[in-house]
PDB file of C-alpha atoms in Angstrom:
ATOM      1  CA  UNK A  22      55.083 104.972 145.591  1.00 47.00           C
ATOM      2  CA  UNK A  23      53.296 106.822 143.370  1.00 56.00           C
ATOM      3  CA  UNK A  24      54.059 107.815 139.337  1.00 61.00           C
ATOM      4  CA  UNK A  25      55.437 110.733 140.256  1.00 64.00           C
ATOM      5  CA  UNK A  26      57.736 109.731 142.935  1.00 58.00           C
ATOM      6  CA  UNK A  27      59.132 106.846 140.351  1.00 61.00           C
ATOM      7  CA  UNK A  28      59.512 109.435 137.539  1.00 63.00           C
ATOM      8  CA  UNK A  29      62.045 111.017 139.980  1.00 62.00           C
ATOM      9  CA  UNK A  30      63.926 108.533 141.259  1.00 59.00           C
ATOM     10  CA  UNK A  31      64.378 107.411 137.361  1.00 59.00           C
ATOM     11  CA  UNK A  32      65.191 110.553 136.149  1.00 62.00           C
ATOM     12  CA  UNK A  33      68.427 110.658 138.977  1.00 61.00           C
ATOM     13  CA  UNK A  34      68.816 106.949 138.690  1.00 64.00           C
ATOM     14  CA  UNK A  35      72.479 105.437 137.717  1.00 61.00           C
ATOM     15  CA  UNK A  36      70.676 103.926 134.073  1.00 63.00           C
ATOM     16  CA  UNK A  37      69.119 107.210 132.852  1.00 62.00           C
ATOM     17  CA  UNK A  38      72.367 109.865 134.024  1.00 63.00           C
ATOM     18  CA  UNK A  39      74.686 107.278 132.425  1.00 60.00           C
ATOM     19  CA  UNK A  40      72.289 107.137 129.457  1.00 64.00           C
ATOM     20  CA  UNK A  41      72.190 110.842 128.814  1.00 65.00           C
ATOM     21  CA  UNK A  42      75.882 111.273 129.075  1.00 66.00           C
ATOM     22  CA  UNK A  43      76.260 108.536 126.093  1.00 65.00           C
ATOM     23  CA  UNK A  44      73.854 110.237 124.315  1.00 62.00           C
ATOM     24  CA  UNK A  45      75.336 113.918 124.548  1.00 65.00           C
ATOM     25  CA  UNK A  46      78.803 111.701 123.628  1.00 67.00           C
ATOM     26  CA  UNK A  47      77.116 110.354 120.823  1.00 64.00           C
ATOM     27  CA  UNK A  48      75.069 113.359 119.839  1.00 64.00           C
ATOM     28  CA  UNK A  49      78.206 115.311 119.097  1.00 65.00           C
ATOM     29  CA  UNK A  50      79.827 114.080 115.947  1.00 68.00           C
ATOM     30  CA  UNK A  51      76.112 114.011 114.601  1.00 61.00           C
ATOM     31  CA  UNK A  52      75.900 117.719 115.030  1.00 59.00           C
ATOM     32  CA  UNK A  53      79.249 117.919 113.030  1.00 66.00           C
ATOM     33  CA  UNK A  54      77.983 115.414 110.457  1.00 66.00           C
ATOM     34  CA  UNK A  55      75.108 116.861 109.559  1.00 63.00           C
ATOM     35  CA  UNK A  56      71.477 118.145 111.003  1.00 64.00           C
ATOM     36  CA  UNK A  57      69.620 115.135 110.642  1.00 63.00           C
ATOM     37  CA  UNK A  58      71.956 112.518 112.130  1.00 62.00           C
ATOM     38  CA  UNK A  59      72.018 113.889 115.780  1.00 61.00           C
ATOM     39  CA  UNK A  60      68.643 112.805 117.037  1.00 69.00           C
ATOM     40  CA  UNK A  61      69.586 109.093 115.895  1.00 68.00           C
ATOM     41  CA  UNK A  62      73.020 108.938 117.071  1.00 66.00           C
ATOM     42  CA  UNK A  63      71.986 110.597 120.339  1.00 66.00           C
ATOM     43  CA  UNK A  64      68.648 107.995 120.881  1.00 69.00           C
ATOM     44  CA  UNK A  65      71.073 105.206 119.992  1.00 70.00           C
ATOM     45  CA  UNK A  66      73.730 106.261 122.651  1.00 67.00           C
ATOM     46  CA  UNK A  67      70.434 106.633 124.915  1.00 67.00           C
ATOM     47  CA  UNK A  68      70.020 103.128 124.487  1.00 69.00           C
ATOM     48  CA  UNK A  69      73.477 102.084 124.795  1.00 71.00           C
ATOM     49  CA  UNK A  70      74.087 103.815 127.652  1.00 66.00           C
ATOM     50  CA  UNK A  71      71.731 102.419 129.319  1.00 62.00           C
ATOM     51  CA  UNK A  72      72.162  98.824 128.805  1.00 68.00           C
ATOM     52  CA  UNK A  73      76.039  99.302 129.779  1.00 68.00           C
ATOM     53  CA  UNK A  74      74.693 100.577 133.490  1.00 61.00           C
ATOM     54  CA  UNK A  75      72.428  97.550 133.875  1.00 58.00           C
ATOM     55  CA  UNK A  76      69.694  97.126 136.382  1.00 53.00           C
ATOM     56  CA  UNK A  77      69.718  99.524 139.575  1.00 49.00           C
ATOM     57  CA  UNK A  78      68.692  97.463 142.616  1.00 47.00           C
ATOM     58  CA  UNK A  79      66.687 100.056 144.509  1.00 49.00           C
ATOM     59  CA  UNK A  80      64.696  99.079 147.937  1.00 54.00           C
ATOM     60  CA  UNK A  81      61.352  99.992 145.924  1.00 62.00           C
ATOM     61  CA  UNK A  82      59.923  97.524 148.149  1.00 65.00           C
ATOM     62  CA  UNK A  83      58.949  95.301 145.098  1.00 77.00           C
ATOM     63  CA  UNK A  84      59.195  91.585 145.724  1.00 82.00           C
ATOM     64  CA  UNK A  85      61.975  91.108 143.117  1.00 85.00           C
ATOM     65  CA  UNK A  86      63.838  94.001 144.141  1.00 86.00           C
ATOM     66  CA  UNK A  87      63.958  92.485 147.806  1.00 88.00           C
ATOM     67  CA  UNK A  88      64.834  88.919 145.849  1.00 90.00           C
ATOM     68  CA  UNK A  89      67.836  90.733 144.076  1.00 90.00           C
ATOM     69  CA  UNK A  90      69.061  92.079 146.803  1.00 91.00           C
ATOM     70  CA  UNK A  91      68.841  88.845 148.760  1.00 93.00           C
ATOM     71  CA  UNK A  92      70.912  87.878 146.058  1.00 93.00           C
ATOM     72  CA  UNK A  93      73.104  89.887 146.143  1.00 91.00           C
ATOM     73  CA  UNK A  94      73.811  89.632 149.708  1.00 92.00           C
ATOM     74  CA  UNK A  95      74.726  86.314 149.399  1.00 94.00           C
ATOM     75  CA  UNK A  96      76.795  86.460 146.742  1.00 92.00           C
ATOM     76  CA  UNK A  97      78.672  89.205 148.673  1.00 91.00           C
ATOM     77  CA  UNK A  98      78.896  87.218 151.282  1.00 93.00           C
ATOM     78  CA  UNK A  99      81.172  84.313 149.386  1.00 93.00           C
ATOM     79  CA  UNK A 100      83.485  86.905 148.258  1.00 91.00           C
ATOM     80  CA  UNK A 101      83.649  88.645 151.210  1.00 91.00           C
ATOM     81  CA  UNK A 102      83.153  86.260 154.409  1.00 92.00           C
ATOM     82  CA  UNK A 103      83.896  81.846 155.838  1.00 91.00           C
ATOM     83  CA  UNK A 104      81.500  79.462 154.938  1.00 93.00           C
ATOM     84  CA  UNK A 105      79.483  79.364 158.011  1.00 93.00           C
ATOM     85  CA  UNK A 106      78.140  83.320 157.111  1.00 93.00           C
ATOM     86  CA  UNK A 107      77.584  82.190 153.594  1.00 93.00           C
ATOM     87  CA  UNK A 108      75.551  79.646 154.658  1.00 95.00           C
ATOM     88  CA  UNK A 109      73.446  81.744 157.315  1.00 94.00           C
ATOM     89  CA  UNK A 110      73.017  84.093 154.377  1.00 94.00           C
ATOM     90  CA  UNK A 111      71.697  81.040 151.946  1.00 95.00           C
ATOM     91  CA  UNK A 112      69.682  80.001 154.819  1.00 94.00           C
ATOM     92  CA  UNK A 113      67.915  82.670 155.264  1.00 94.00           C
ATOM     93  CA  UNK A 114      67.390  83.754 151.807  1.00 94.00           C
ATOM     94  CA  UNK A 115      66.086  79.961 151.229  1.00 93.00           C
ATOM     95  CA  UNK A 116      63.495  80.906 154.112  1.00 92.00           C
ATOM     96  CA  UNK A 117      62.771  84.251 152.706  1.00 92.00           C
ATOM     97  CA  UNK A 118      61.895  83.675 149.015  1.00 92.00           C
ATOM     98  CA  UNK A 119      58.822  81.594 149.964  1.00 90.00           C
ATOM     99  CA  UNK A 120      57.310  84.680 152.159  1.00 89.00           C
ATOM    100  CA  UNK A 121      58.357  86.906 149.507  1.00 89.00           C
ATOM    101  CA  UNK A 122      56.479  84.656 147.385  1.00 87.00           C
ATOM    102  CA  UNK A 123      53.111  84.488 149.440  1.00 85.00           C
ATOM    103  CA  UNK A 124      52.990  88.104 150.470  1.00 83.00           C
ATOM    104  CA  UNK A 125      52.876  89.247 146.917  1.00 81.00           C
ATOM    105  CA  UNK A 126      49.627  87.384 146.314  1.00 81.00           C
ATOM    106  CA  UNK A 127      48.406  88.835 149.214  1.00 74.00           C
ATOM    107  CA  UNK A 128      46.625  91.825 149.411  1.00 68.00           C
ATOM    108  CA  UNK A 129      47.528  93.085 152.658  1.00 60.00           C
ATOM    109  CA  UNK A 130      51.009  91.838 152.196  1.00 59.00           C
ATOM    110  CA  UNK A 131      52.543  95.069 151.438  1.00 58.00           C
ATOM    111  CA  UNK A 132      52.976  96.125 154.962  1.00 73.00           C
ATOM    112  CA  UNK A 133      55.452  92.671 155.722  1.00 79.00           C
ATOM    113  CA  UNK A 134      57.108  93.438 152.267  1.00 80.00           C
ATOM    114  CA  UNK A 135      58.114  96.750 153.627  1.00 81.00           C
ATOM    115  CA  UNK A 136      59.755  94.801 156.539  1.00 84.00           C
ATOM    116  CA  UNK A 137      61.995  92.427 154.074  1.00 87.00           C
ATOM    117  CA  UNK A 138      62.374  95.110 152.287  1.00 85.00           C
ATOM    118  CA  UNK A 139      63.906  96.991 155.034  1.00 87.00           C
ATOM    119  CA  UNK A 140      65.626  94.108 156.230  1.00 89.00           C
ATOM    120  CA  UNK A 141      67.400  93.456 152.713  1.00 89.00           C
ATOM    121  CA  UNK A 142      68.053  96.942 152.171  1.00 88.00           C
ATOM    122  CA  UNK A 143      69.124  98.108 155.819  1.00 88.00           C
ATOM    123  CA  UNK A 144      69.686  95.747 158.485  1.00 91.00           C
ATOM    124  CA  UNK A 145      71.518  92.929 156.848  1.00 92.00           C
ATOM    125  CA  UNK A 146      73.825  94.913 154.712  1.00 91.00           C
ATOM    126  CA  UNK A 147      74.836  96.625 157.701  1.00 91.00           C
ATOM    127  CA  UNK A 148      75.620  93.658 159.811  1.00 92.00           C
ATOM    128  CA  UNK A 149      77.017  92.162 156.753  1.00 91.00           C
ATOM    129  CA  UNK A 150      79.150  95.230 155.928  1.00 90.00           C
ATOM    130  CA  UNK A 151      80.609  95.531 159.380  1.00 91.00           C
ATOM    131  CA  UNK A 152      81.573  91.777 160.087  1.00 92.00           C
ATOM    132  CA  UNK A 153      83.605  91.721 156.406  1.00 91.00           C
ATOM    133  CA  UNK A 154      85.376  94.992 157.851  1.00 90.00           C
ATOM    134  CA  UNK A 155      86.461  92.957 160.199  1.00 91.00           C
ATOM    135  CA  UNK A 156      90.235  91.137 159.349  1.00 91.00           C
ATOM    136  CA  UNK A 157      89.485  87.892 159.103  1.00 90.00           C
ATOM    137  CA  UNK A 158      91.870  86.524 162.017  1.00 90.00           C
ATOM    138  CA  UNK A 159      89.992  88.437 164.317  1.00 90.00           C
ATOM    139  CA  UNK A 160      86.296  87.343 163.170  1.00 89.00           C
ATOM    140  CA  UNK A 161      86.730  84.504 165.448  1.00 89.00           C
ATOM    141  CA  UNK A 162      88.085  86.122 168.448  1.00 90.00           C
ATOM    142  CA  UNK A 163      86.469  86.876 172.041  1.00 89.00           C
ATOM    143  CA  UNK A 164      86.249  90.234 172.490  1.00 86.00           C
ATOM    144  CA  UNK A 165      86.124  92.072 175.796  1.00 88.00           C
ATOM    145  CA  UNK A 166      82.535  91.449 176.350  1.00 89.00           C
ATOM    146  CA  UNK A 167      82.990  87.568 175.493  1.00 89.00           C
ATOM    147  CA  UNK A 168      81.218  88.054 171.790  1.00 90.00           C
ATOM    148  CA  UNK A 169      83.625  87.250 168.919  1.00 91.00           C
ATOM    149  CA  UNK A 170      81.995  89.407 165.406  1.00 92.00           C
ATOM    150  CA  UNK A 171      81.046  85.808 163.826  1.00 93.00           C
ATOM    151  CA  UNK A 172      79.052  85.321 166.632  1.00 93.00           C
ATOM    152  CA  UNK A 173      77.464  88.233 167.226  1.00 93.00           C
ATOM    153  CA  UNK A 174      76.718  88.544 163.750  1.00 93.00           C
ATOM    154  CA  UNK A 175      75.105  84.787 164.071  1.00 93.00           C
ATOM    155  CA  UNK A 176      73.218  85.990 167.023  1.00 94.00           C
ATOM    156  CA  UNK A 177      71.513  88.917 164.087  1.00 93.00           C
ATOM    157  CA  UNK A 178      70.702  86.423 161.542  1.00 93.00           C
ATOM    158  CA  UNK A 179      69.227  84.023 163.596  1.00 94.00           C
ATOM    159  CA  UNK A 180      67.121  87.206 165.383  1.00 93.00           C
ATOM    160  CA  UNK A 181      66.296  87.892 161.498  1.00 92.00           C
ATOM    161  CA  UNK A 182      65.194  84.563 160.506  1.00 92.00           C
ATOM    162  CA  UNK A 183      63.267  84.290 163.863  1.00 92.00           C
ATOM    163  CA  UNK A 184      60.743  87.125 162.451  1.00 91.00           C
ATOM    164  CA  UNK A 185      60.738  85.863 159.210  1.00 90.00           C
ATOM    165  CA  UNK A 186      59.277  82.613 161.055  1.00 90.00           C
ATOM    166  CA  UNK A 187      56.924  84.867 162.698  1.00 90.00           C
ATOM    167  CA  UNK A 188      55.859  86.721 159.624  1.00 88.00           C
ATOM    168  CA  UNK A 189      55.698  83.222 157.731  1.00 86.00           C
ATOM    169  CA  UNK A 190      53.164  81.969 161.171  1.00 87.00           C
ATOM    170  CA  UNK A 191      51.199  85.183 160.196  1.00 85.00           C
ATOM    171  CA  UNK A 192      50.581  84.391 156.804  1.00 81.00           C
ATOM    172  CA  UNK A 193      49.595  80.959 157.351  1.00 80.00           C
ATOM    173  CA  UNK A 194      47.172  82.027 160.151  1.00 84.00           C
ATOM    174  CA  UNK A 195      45.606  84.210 157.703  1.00 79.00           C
ATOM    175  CA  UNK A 196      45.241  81.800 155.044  1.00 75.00           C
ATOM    176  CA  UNK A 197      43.822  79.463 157.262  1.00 79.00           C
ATOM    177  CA  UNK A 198      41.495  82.215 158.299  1.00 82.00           C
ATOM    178  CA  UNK A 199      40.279  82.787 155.147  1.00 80.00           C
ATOM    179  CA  UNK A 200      39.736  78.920 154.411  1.00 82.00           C
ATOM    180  CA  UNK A 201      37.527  78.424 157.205  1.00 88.00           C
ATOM    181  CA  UNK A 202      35.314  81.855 156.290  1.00 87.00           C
ATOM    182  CA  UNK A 203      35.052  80.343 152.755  1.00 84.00           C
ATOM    183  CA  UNK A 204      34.238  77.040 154.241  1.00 85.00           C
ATOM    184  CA  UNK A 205      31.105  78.628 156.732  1.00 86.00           C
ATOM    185  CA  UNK A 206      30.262  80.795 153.544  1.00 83.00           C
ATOM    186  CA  UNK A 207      29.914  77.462 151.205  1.00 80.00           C
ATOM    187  CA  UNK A 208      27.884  75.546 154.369  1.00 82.00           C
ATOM    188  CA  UNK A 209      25.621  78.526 154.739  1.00 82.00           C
ATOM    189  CA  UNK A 210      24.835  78.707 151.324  1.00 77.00           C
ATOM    190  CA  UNK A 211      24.318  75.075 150.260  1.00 79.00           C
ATOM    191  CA  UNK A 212      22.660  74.543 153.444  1.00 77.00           C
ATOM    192  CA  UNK A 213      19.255  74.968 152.233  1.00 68.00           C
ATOM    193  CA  UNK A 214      18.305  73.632 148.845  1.00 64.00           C
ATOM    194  CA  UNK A 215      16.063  76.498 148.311  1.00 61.00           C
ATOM    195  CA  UNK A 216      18.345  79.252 148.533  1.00 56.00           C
ATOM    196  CA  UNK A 217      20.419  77.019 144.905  1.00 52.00           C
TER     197      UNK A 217
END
């Protein structure tokens, strides 16, 4: 995302609207006060404003955007759903931070943050969104095709957390990858003690 594309996503953002609408608010009685007290009482209401709305959690595809939302999701999920979602939720949160962690120090890793990103953004708020629609005397219960919504729901984590496994494989493999070049790089170069 580049400058320009954040400058507009700030300027319609929840933090900055709510900000300017404190500061007009505020920016009022200055004008009525006097001339000079306006720009203060209006920067000050900025400010305000501002911290009242708090953070917006936006998929900017930035590791601690994905980790808030992660959060988030769990944390909707004890309000919302049993224990057995909540903990399919921490489980695969648990699983995700340390990928989250080891794509951001890698240099390629921005394509595989795209994919958390999309999955903490997209996928699982949907699922998770649709099963707590669900009443919950009916979350357990068969329907005509056999698949009761806990299950099915399940069924998506565990699909999820399979290709976080398989992005977590991929990252290791790399690693590993680069080890060994280093390894042939040091051997080739301290093979011969005239090359020191």
């Amino acid at each position: 995302m580049n400058g320009w594309e954040r400058f507009g996503r700030w300027f319609v953002g929840r933090r900055n609207l709510f900000g300017m609408g404190v500061a007009a608010s505020a920016a009022l009685p200055g004008v009525l006060i006097g001339p000079w007290w306006w720009p203060v009482l209006a920067a000050a209401g900025y400010g305000i404003g501002v911290m009242i709305a708090g953070e917006e959690l936006a998929p900017d595809g930035s590791a601690r955007s994905i980790r808030r939302a992660l959060d988030g999701l769990v944390a909707t999920a004890r309000r919302e759903t049993d224990p057995q979602v909540t903990n399919a939720f921490e489980r695969l949160r648990s699983e995700a931070y340390p990928l989250i962690a080891a794509l951001e120090r890698e240099p390629g890793g921005g394509g595989q943050l795209v994919v958390l990103s999309q999955m903490a953004f997209e996928y699982l708020p949907t699922a998770l969104d649709a099963y707590a629609r669900v009443p919950p005397g009916y979350r357990a219960v068969t329907g005509p095709d056999g698949v009761s919504p806990r299950s099915a729901l399940m069924s998506q984590l565990e699909f999820l957390r399979g290709r976080l496994d398989e992005m977590g494989e991929d990252v290791v493999r790399r690693d590993l990858e680069a080890l060994a070049r280093h390894g042939e790089f040091l051997r080739t170069r301290f093979a011969d003690p005239l090359t020191w």
